[in-house]
Amino acid sequence: MHYFANPARFVSLADRLLPWLAAATVLAFLVGLPYALLFSPPDYQQGETVRIMYIHVPSAYLATMGYLGLGIASAVWLIWRHPLADLAAVALAPVGALFTGLTLVTGAVWGKPTWGTWWVWDARLTSMLVLFFLYLGYMALREAIEDPDKAGKAAAILSLVGLINLPIIKFSVDWWNTLHQPASLLRRDGPAMDPSMLTPLLIMLGAFSLYFVTVILWRIKAAVAAKRVDGLRRARAHAAQRARTAA
């Protein structure tokens, strides 16, 4: 990983991977969306509303995995000061916030016909809301501090503190009596789902994950390019200042 911490090597790798990832993302959605929304069977209790699951579950998964990636990138930057680690953290935050927001919205839409209400202060829902605010807090903190190094350090510390929320999200349905159903996919005894629903869900998980990786790579690549442009501008401004001073 240290080898790819070099921005030039990373950009070269991203240039090779992005076309393939983008194509795989489109293909996965072309297969997954019709399968999930049209051809998979309705649930015997929830009926057609169960189709929200094919958006909600991948969004929730990527919301938590995105924050885990944010925490890891922040730790790498704090310890080793790898330049790409900080750029990766900056790239992950808004995408993770987007998926967290999508999780909350689809959960509310799913909760209305299932529970009879848009929102309850359930342990799983509340911890996901906290995750959304952690993402927003990370981005706000970076914007609030003018010095980039200080902003990165403060935001990285916040993201590491926020990691404690991830096990709360994961095990909230086991630790407390909640309305949210227990895990039906990641279980010790295997998924508690019929293959007719499990298969399209896994395809949609793959499609969303491919989209997530594609967007993150693209954002990091764009951030590297922006940093290079900013460096060139600073160098030219410094050279011009030296020329005026010499004159």
Coordinates of C-alpha atoms in Angstrom, one line a residue:
M1 CA 0.0 0.0 0.0
H2 CA 2.9 2.3 0.6
Y3 CA 3.9 1.9 -3.0
F4 CA 0.5 3.3 -4.1
A5 CA 0.7 6.2 -1.6
N6 CA 2.6 8.0 -4.3
P7 CA 0.1 10.2 -6.1
A8 CA 1.5 9.6 -9.6
R9 CA 1.3 5.8 -9.2
F10 CA -2.2 6.0 -7.8
V11 CA -3.4 8.2 -10.7
S12 CA -1.9 5.7 -13.1
L13 CA -3.6 2.8 -11.4
A14 CA -6.9 4.7 -11.2
D15 CA -6.7 5.5 -14.9
R16 CA -6.5 1.8 -15.7
L17 CA -9.2 0.7 -13.3
L18 CA -11.9 3.4 -13.7
P19 CA -13.1 2.4 -17.2
W20 CA -13.5 -1.2 -16.1
L21 CA -15.1 -0.3 -12.8
A22 CA -17.6 2.0 -14.5
A23 CA -18.5 -0.6 -17.0
A24 CA -19.0 -3.2 -14.3
T25 CA -21.1 -0.8 -12.3
V26 CA -23.5 -0.1 -15.2
L27 CA -23.7 -3.9 -16.0
A28 CA -24.4 -4.8 -12.4
F29 CA -27.2 -2.2 -12.2
L30 CA -28.7 -3.3 -15.5
V31 CA -29.0 -6.8 -14.1
G32 CA -29.8 -6.0 -10.5
L33 CA -32.5 -3.3 -10.8
P34 CA -34.9 -5.3 -13.0
Y35 CA -34.3 -8.4 -11.0
A36 CA -34.9 -6.7 -7.7
L37 CA -37.7 -4.3 -8.6
L38 CA -39.6 -6.4 -11.1
F39 CA -38.8 -10.1 -11.0
S40 CA -38.1 -10.9 -7.3
P41 CA -41.2 -12.0 -5.4
P42 CA -43.1 -9.9 -2.9
D43 CA -42.8 -10.7 0.8
Y44 CA -45.6 -12.7 2.3
Q45 CA -46.1 -10.1 5.1
Q46 CA -44.8 -6.8 3.7
G47 CA -45.9 -7.3 0.1
E48 CA -44.3 -5.1 -2.6
T49 CA -42.9 -2.7 0.0
V50 CA -40.1 -5.2 0.6
R51 CA -38.5 -4.0 -2.6
I52 CA -37.2 -1.0 -0.7
M53 CA -34.8 -3.5 0.9
Y54 CA -32.8 -3.7 -2.4
I55 CA -31.9 0.0 -2.0
H56 CA -31.9 0.3 1.8
V57 CA -29.6 -2.6 2.7
P58 CA -26.8 -1.7 0.2
S59 CA -27.0 1.9 1.3
A60 CA -26.7 1.0 5.0
Y61 CA -23.8 -1.3 4.3
L62 CA -21.9 1.3 2.4
A63 CA -22.7 4.0 4.9
T64 CA -21.0 2.0 7.6
M65 CA -18.2 0.7 5.4
G66 CA -17.6 4.2 4.2
Y67 CA -17.1 5.5 7.7
L68 CA -14.8 2.6 8.5
G69 CA -12.7 3.6 5.5
L70 CA -12.8 7.2 6.6
G71 CA -11.5 6.2 10.1
I72 CA -8.7 4.0 8.6
A73 CA -7.7 6.8 6.1
S74 CA -7.6 9.3 9.0
A75 CA -5.5 7.0 11.1
V76 CA -3.0 6.4 8.3
W77 CA -2.7 10.1 7.7
L78 CA -2.2 10.9 11.4
I79 CA 0.4 8.2 11.8
W80 CA 2.3 8.2 8.5
R81 CA 1.2 11.4 6.9
H82 CA 0.6 9.7 3.6
P83 CA -0.7 12.4 1.3
L84 CA -3.3 10.2 -0.4
A85 CA -4.8 9.1 3.0
D86 CA -6.0 12.6 3.7
L87 CA -7.4 12.9 0.2
A88 CA -9.1 9.6 0.5
A89 CA -10.8 10.7 3.8
V90 CA -12.0 13.9 2.1
A91 CA -13.3 11.9 -0.8
L92 CA -15.1 9.4 1.4
A93 CA -16.9 11.8 3.7
P94 CA -19.6 13.2 1.3
V95 CA -20.2 9.9 -0.4
G96 CA -20.6 8.2 2.9
A97 CA -23.0 11.0 4.0
L98 CA -25.0 10.5 0.8
F99 CA -25.5 6.8 1.5
T100 CA -26.3 7.4 5.1
G101 CA -28.9 10.0 4.1
L102 CA -30.3 7.5 1.6
T103 CA -30.4 4.8 4.3
L104 CA -32.4 7.1 6.6
V105 CA -34.9 8.2 3.8
T106 CA -35.5 4.7 2.5
G107 CA -35.8 3.4 6.1
A108 CA -38.5 6.0 6.8
V109 CA -40.3 5.1 3.6
W110 CA -40.1 1.4 4.5
G111 CA -41.0 2.1 8.2
K112 CA -44.3 3.9 7.4
P113 CA -46.2 0.9 6.0
T114 CA -44.3 -1.6 8.2
W115 CA -44.4 0.2 11.6
G116 CA -47.1 2.7 10.9
T117 CA -44.8 5.7 11.4
W118 CA -42.0 7.4 9.5
W119 CA -39.6 7.6 12.5
V120 CA -39.1 6.1 15.9
W121 CA -36.2 6.7 18.3
D122 CA -35.1 3.1 17.8
A123 CA -31.5 2.1 18.7
R124 CA -30.6 1.2 15.1
L125 CA -32.3 4.3 13.6
T126 CA -30.8 6.7 16.2
S127 CA -27.3 5.3 15.8
M128 CA -27.6 5.7 12.0
L129 CA -28.7 9.3 12.5
V130 CA -25.6 9.8 14.7
L131 CA -23.5 8.4 11.9
F132 CA -25.0 11.0 9.5
F133 CA -24.1 13.8 11.9
L134 CA -20.6 12.4 12.2
Y135 CA -20.1 12.7 8.5
L136 CA -21.5 16.2 8.5
G137 CA -19.4 17.2 11.4
Y138 CA -16.2 15.9 9.7
M139 CA -17.0 18.0 6.6
A140 CA -18.0 21.0 8.6
L141 CA -14.8 20.9 10.7
R142 CA -12.6 20.8 7.7
E143 CA -14.4 23.8 6.2
A144 CA -14.3 25.7 9.5
I145 CA -10.5 25.7 10.0
E146 CA -8.5 27.6 7.5
D147 CA -5.2 25.9 8.0
P148 CA -5.4 22.6 5.9
D149 CA -3.0 20.7 8.2
K150 CA -4.9 21.7 11.4
A151 CA -8.2 21.1 9.7
G152 CA -7.1 17.6 8.6
K153 CA -5.8 16.7 12.1
A154 CA -8.9 17.9 13.9
A155 CA -11.3 16.2 11.5
A156 CA -9.2 13.0 11.6
I157 CA -9.4 12.9 15.4
L158 CA -13.2 13.4 15.2
S159 CA -13.6 10.5 12.7
L160 CA -11.5 8.2 14.9
V161 CA -13.7 9.0 18.0
G162 CA -16.8 8.4 15.9
L163 CA -15.7 4.8 15.1
I164 CA -17.2 3.8 18.4
N165 CA -20.6 4.2 16.8
L166 CA -20.1 1.4 14.2
P167 CA -20.3 -1.5 16.7
I168 CA -23.4 0.2 18.2
I169 CA -25.0 0.3 14.8
K170 CA -24.1 -3.3 14.1
F171 CA -25.2 -4.8 17.4
S172 CA -28.0 -2.4 18.4
V173 CA -30.6 -5.0 17.4
D174 CA -29.0 -7.6 19.6
W175 CA -28.2 -5.4 22.7
W176 CA -31.6 -3.6 22.9
N177 CA -35.2 -4.4 22.3
T178 CA -35.8 -2.6 19.0
L179 CA -38.4 -2.4 16.3
H180 CA -35.8 -2.9 13.7
Q181 CA -35.5 -6.5 12.6
P182 CA -32.4 -8.6 13.4
A183 CA -29.7 -9.2 10.8
S184 CA -30.9 -11.5 8.1
L185 CA -27.9 -11.4 5.8
L186 CA -24.7 -11.5 7.9
R187 CA -25.4 -14.2 10.4
R188 CA -23.3 -17.0 11.9
D189 CA -25.7 -19.6 10.7
G190 CA -26.0 -18.1 7.2
P191 CA -28.5 -15.8 5.6
A192 CA -32.1 -16.2 6.7
M193 CA -33.5 -15.3 3.3
D194 CA -35.0 -17.3 0.4
P195 CA -32.6 -17.5 -2.6
S196 CA -35.3 -15.7 -4.7
M197 CA -34.7 -12.6 -2.6
L198 CA -31.1 -13.2 -1.5
T199 CA -29.7 -13.4 -5.1
P200 CA -31.0 -10.0 -6.3
L201 CA -30.0 -8.4 -2.9
L202 CA -26.4 -9.7 -3.4
I203 CA -26.4 -8.4 -7.0
M204 CA -27.5 -5.0 -5.8
L205 CA -24.9 -5.0 -3.0
G206 CA -22.3 -5.6 -5.7
A207 CA -23.7 -2.9 -7.9
F208 CA -23.7 -0.3 -5.1
S209 CA -20.3 -1.3 -4.0
L210 CA -18.9 -1.0 -7.5
Y211 CA -20.5 2.4 -7.8
F212 CA -19.0 3.4 -4.4
V213 CA -15.4 2.4 -5.3
T214 CA -15.7 4.0 -8.7
V215 CA -16.8 7.3 -7.3
I216 CA -14.2 7.3 -4.5
L217 CA -11.4 6.6 -7.0
W218 CA -12.6 9.3 -9.3
R219 CA -12.9 11.8 -6.4
I220 CA -9.4 11.0 -5.2
K221 CA -8.0 11.3 -8.7
A222 CA -9.7 14.7 -9.1
A223 CA -8.4 15.8 -5.7
V224 CA -4.8 14.9 -6.8
A225 CA -5.2 16.9 -10.0
A226 CA -6.6 19.9 -8.0
K227 CA -3.7 19.7 -5.6
R228 CA -1.2 19.7 -8.5
V229 CA -2.9 22.8 -10.1
D230 CA -2.9 24.5 -6.7
G231 CA 0.8 23.7 -6.3
L232 CA 1.6 25.1 -9.8
R233 CA -0.3 28.3 -9.0
R234 CA 1.5 28.8 -5.8
A235 CA 4.9 28.1 -7.5
R236 CA 4.1 30.7 -10.2
A237 CA 2.9 33.2 -7.6
H238 CA 6.1 32.7 -5.6
A239 CA 8.3 33.0 -8.7
A240 CA 6.5 36.2 -9.7
Q241 CA 6.9 37.6 -6.2
R242 CA 10.7 36.8 -6.3
A243 CA 10.9 38.5 -9.7
R244 CA 9.3 41.7 -8.5
T245 CA 11.5 41.7 -5.4
A246 CA 14.6 41.3 -7.5
A247 CA 13.5 44.1 -9.8

